[in-house]
Amino acid sequence: MRIHHLNCGTLCPRGARLINGKGGLLEPGRSICHCLLIETDDGLVLLDTGFGVEDVRNPKQLGPVFALMNPQTTIEETALEQVKSLGFDPADVRQIVTTHLDPDHSGGLPDFPEAEVHVFGPELDAAMDPSLRDKPRYLGVHWNHNPKWVRHEVEGDQWFGFEGVRILPDLGTEVLLVPLVGHTKGHTGIAIKRDDDWLLHCGDAYFHHDELATPPSCPPGLRFFQNLNNADRRQRLANQERLRELVARHGEEVQLVCSHDPHELDLAQASSAGAATA
Ligand SMILES: [Zn+2]
């Protein structure tokens, strides 16, 4: 098994200091869409899709919130193009696992129409039949092609004290959905067993690596944004606290990454490049 750390969408909202915690107030910040492409004996698994080809061609379809975030997405950054440039056939992406269905995580679904799409049940419900408040966040255009949804529910499995849902049993390694509800109604982390440890992709359960420190801190623009668009603030903050406890108790056994922190992506890409040349 090999894991590629990809950026499948760049956003550059004004206010680097407010977004990244450093740089000028008027400088553009940098946010990325950290996705994983996992090579397995049973084909490729894509973890979140970032923005899709049609989002790049027609960014207006993403709506006014993303326009404010100054998207700098390119065709080359899409998961579809990165799969090709790594030498694979896009049809080899047989499984997609999603942390949640916001546009920056689901935009590439139409680019892999034959893939099975694994989703936590409450997220599928929230996206397919959105409440009035949720309507602006879910873009039906990302699932007009009728994806092959595979719905998952909590059935009693545990993972480091969290609830876990074992998925993809034929993959040759363990993969679990780890529900981290709060950002959306069915938001979930995704845990992958590596040779010597676990990787937990936390999606949008946190946005900046300093949020996992004790005591935590977060650049004010990111804190504002997370409070603005969370489905359940109390649950989001409680799950962040549990992630901090996980890092404190099991930091040697689990590496955590989130979707939008460029610092974490740089570290992950550097360490997987090091592993490939070692
Ligand atoms: Zn996001």
Tab-separated table of C-alpha atoms in Angstrom, residues 9-13 29-33 51 66 69-73 104 260:
chain	number	residue	atom	x	y	z
A	9	GLY	CA	-7.705	22.766	-4.755
A	10	THR	CA	-6.116	26.024	-3.631
A	11	LEU	CA	-7.973	28.955	-2.066
A	12	CYS	CA	-6.222	32.277	-1.417
A	13	PRO	CA	-8.500	34.520	0.688
A	29	GLY	CA	-3.519	33.513	2.612
A	30	ARG	CA	-3.284	29.926	1.448
A	31	SER	CA	-5.691	27.104	2.065
A	32	ILE	CA	-5.481	23.752	0.325
A	33	CYS	CA	-7.618	20.626	-0.096
A	51	PHE	CA	-12.652	20.492	-6.527
A	66	PHE	CA	-16.226	30.214	-2.295
A	69	MET	CA	-12.213	32.692	-0.716
A	70	ASN	CA	-10.531	33.600	-4.000
A	71	PRO	CA	-10.218	30.118	-5.541
A	72	GLN	CA	-7.007	29.602	-7.524
A	73	THR	CA	-7.847	26.110	-8.655
A	104	ASP	CA	-14.484	21.428	-1.623
A	260	HIS	CA	-7.013	22.679	4.709
